[in-house]
């Protein structure tokens, strides 16, 4: 059984999802793969305790604070590979960006492999079910392209600007899957 609740934010309406104990989803309205990880019965319930924690975390984040990801009990659903990528995302500091390629190198090293596909990493990043808190918006292309955000490129830009990321070397691609 999953529980959901809507939560307004500066980047649009968010939908929170919980298994009753952990946060299992946070999607931006209109996000690609919206609620893709919820299987079974889903019921709206605004009184799930973890939702209070998440709303407080988001309020602080959007007020300019840097709350720790570890404050929220997370349980994103996905393969072991996806989980390994999402753990790396959680280590990206506020106000910084990393490339898909750098994450691929880290995953390869963690798995004892010589290399890992940046495209495979992109798939895992794109399927992150806990947007904003697991900061997939901090991942960019090797050339500075702001591509690959399931919540939309405009939202990615807003989140990066909110975190005071130096945007001078970043650009919105002319075409691509994130547009």
Coordinates of C-alpha atoms in Angstrom, one line a residue:
X1 CA 0.0 0.0 0.0
X2 CA 1.3 3.4 -0.9
X3 CA 0.2 6.8 0.3
X4 CA 0.4 10.1 -1.7
X5 CA 0.0 13.8 -0.9
X6 CA 0.4 16.9 -3.0
X7 CA 2.7 19.7 -1.9
X8 CA 3.0 23.1 -3.5
X9 CA 6.5 24.4 -4.3
X10 CA 8.2 27.2 -6.2
X11 CA 8.8 24.8 -9.1
X12 CA 5.2 23.6 -9.2
X13 CA 3.0 21.1 -7.5
X14 CA 4.8 18.1 -6.1
X15 CA 3.4 14.7 -5.4
X16 CA 4.9 12.8 -2.5
X17 CA 4.6 9.0 -2.1
X18 CA 5.3 6.8 0.9
X19 CA 5.0 3.2 1.9
X20 CA 3.9 4.4 5.3
X21 CA 7.4 4.7 6.7
X22 CA 9.7 5.8 3.9
X23 CA 9.6 8.4 1.2
X24 CA 9.4 6.3 -2.1
X25 CA 8.6 9.1 -4.5
X26 CA 8.6 12.9 -5.1
X27 CA 7.6 13.9 -8.5
X28 CA 7.1 17.4 -10.1
X29 CA 3.8 17.9 -11.8
X30 CA 4.1 16.6 -15.4
X31 CA 7.4 14.8 -14.8
X32 CA 8.4 12.0 -17.1
X33 CA 8.0 8.6 -15.4
X34 CA 5.5 10.1 -12.9
X35 CA 4.7 7.6 -10.2
X36 CA 6.3 4.8 -12.3
X37 CA 7.7 3.0 -9.2
X38 CA 4.3 2.7 -7.4
X39 CA 2.8 -0.8 -7.8
X40 CA -0.4 -1.9 -6.1
X41 CA -3.0 0.1 -4.1
X42 CA -2.4 3.9 -3.7
X43 CA -4.4 6.1 -1.4
X44 CA -4.2 9.8 -0.8
X45 CA -3.3 10.5 2.9
X46 CA -1.8 13.9 4.0
X47 CA -1.1 12.6 7.6
X48 CA 1.7 10.1 6.9
X49 CA 4.5 11.2 9.3
X50 CA 7.3 11.2 6.6
X51 CA 5.3 13.7 4.6
X52 CA 5.7 16.2 7.5
X53 CA 9.4 15.7 7.4
X54 CA 9.6 16.1 3.6
X55 CA 7.5 19.2 3.6
X56 CA 9.7 20.8 6.3
X57 CA 12.8 19.7 4.4
X58 CA 11.4 21.3 1.2
X59 CA 10.4 24.5 3.0
X60 CA 13.9 24.9 4.3
X61 CA 15.5 24.0 0.9
X62 CA 13.4 26.6 -0.9
X63 CA 14.2 29.1 1.8
X64 CA 17.9 28.8 0.9
X65 CA 19.0 26.4 3.6
X66 CA 20.9 23.2 2.8
X67 CA 19.1 20.4 4.7
X68 CA 20.8 17.0 4.7
X69 CA 19.4 14.3 2.5
X70 CA 19.9 11.9 5.5
X71 CA 17.1 13.7 7.4
X72 CA 14.5 11.9 5.2
X73 CA 14.1 8.2 5.3
X74 CA 14.3 7.2 1.7
X75 CA 13.4 4.0 -0.1
X76 CA 13.5 4.6 -3.9
X77 CA 12.5 1.5 -5.9
X78 CA 14.8 0.4 -8.6
X79 CA 17.5 -2.0 -9.7
X80 CA 20.8 -2.4 -7.8
X81 CA 22.5 -0.4 -10.6
X82 CA 20.0 2.4 -10.4
X83 CA 20.4 2.4 -6.6
X84 CA 24.2 2.8 -6.9
X85 CA 23.7 5.8 -9.2
X86 CA 21.2 7.4 -6.9
X87 CA 23.6 7.0 -3.9
X88 CA 26.2 8.9 -5.9
X89 CA 23.7 11.6 -6.7
X90 CA 23.2 12.1 -3.0
X91 CA 26.9 13.0 -2.6
X92 CA 26.8 15.9 -5.1
X93 CA 27.1 19.1 -3.0
X94 CA 24.6 21.9 -3.2
X95 CA 25.6 24.5 -5.8
X96 CA 27.7 22.0 -7.8
X97 CA 27.1 20.0 -10.9
X98 CA 28.7 16.8 -12.2
X99 CA 28.6 15.1 -15.5
X100 CA 27.0 11.8 -16.5
X101 CA 30.5 10.6 -17.5
X102 CA 32.0 11.3 -14.1
X103 CA 29.2 9.4 -12.4
X104 CA 29.8 6.5 -14.9
X105 CA 33.5 6.4 -13.9
X106 CA 32.5 6.3 -10.2
X107 CA 30.0 3.5 -10.8
X108 CA 32.5 1.5 -12.8
X109 CA 35.1 1.9 -10.1
X110 CA 32.6 0.9 -7.4
X111 CA 31.7 -2.2 -9.4
X112 CA 35.3 -3.1 -10.3
X113 CA 34.8 -2.5 -14.0
X114 CA 37.0 -0.8 -16.4
X115 CA 34.2 1.4 -17.7
X116 CA 30.5 2.2 -17.6
X117 CA 28.2 3.7 -20.1
X118 CA 27.3 7.4 -19.5
X119 CA 24.0 6.6 -21.3
X120 CA 23.2 3.8 -18.8
X121 CA 23.9 6.3 -16.0
X122 CA 21.6 8.8 -17.8
X123 CA 18.8 6.2 -17.7
X124 CA 19.2 5.7 -14.0
X125 CA 19.4 9.5 -13.3
X126 CA 16.2 10.0 -15.5
X127 CA 14.3 7.4 -13.6
X128 CA 15.1 8.8 -10.1
X129 CA 11.8 8.6 -8.3
X130 CA 12.7 11.2 -5.6
X131 CA 13.3 14.4 -7.4
X132 CA 14.9 17.4 -5.7
X133 CA 15.9 15.5 -2.6
X134 CA 18.0 13.0 -4.6
X135 CA 19.5 15.8 -6.7
X136 CA 19.4 14.5 -10.2
X137 CA 19.1 18.2 -11.4
X138 CA 22.8 18.6 -10.6
X139 CA 23.9 16.3 -13.4
X140 CA 24.8 17.8 -16.8
X141 CA 26.3 16.7 -20.1
X142 CA 30.1 16.7 -20.5
X143 CA 29.9 19.8 -22.7
X144 CA 27.8 21.7 -20.2
X145 CA 24.4 20.8 -21.8
X146 CA 21.5 21.0 -19.4
X147 CA 19.9 17.9 -20.7
X148 CA 18.3 14.9 -19.2
X149 CA 15.9 16.2 -16.5
X150 CA 12.6 14.3 -16.3
X151 CA 11.0 17.3 -14.6
X152 CA 11.7 19.5 -17.6
X153 CA 14.6 21.7 -18.5
X154 CA 13.0 24.9 -17.1
X155 CA 12.6 23.3 -13.7
X156 CA 16.2 22.1 -13.8
X157 CA 17.4 25.6 -14.6
X158 CA 15.3 27.0 -11.7
X159 CA 16.7 24.5 -9.2
X160 CA 20.3 25.2 -10.3
X161 CA 19.8 28.9 -10.1
X162 CA 18.2 28.5 -6.7
X163 CA 21.3 26.7 -5.6
X164 CA 23.5 29.5 -7.0
X165 CA 25.2 27.2 -9.5
X166 CA 27.6 29.1 -11.8
X167 CA 25.6 28.8 -15.0
X168 CA 28.2 30.5 -17.3
X169 CA 29.5 27.3 -18.8
X170 CA 26.0 25.6 -19.0
X171 CA 23.5 25.8 -21.8
X172 CA 20.1 24.6 -22.9
X173 CA 20.4 22.2 -25.9
X174 CA 18.7 23.1 -29.1
X175 CA 17.1 19.7 -29.3
X176 CA 17.0 16.6 -27.1
X177 CA 14.9 14.4 -24.8
X178 CA 14.9 16.9 -22.0
X179 CA 13.1 19.7 -23.9

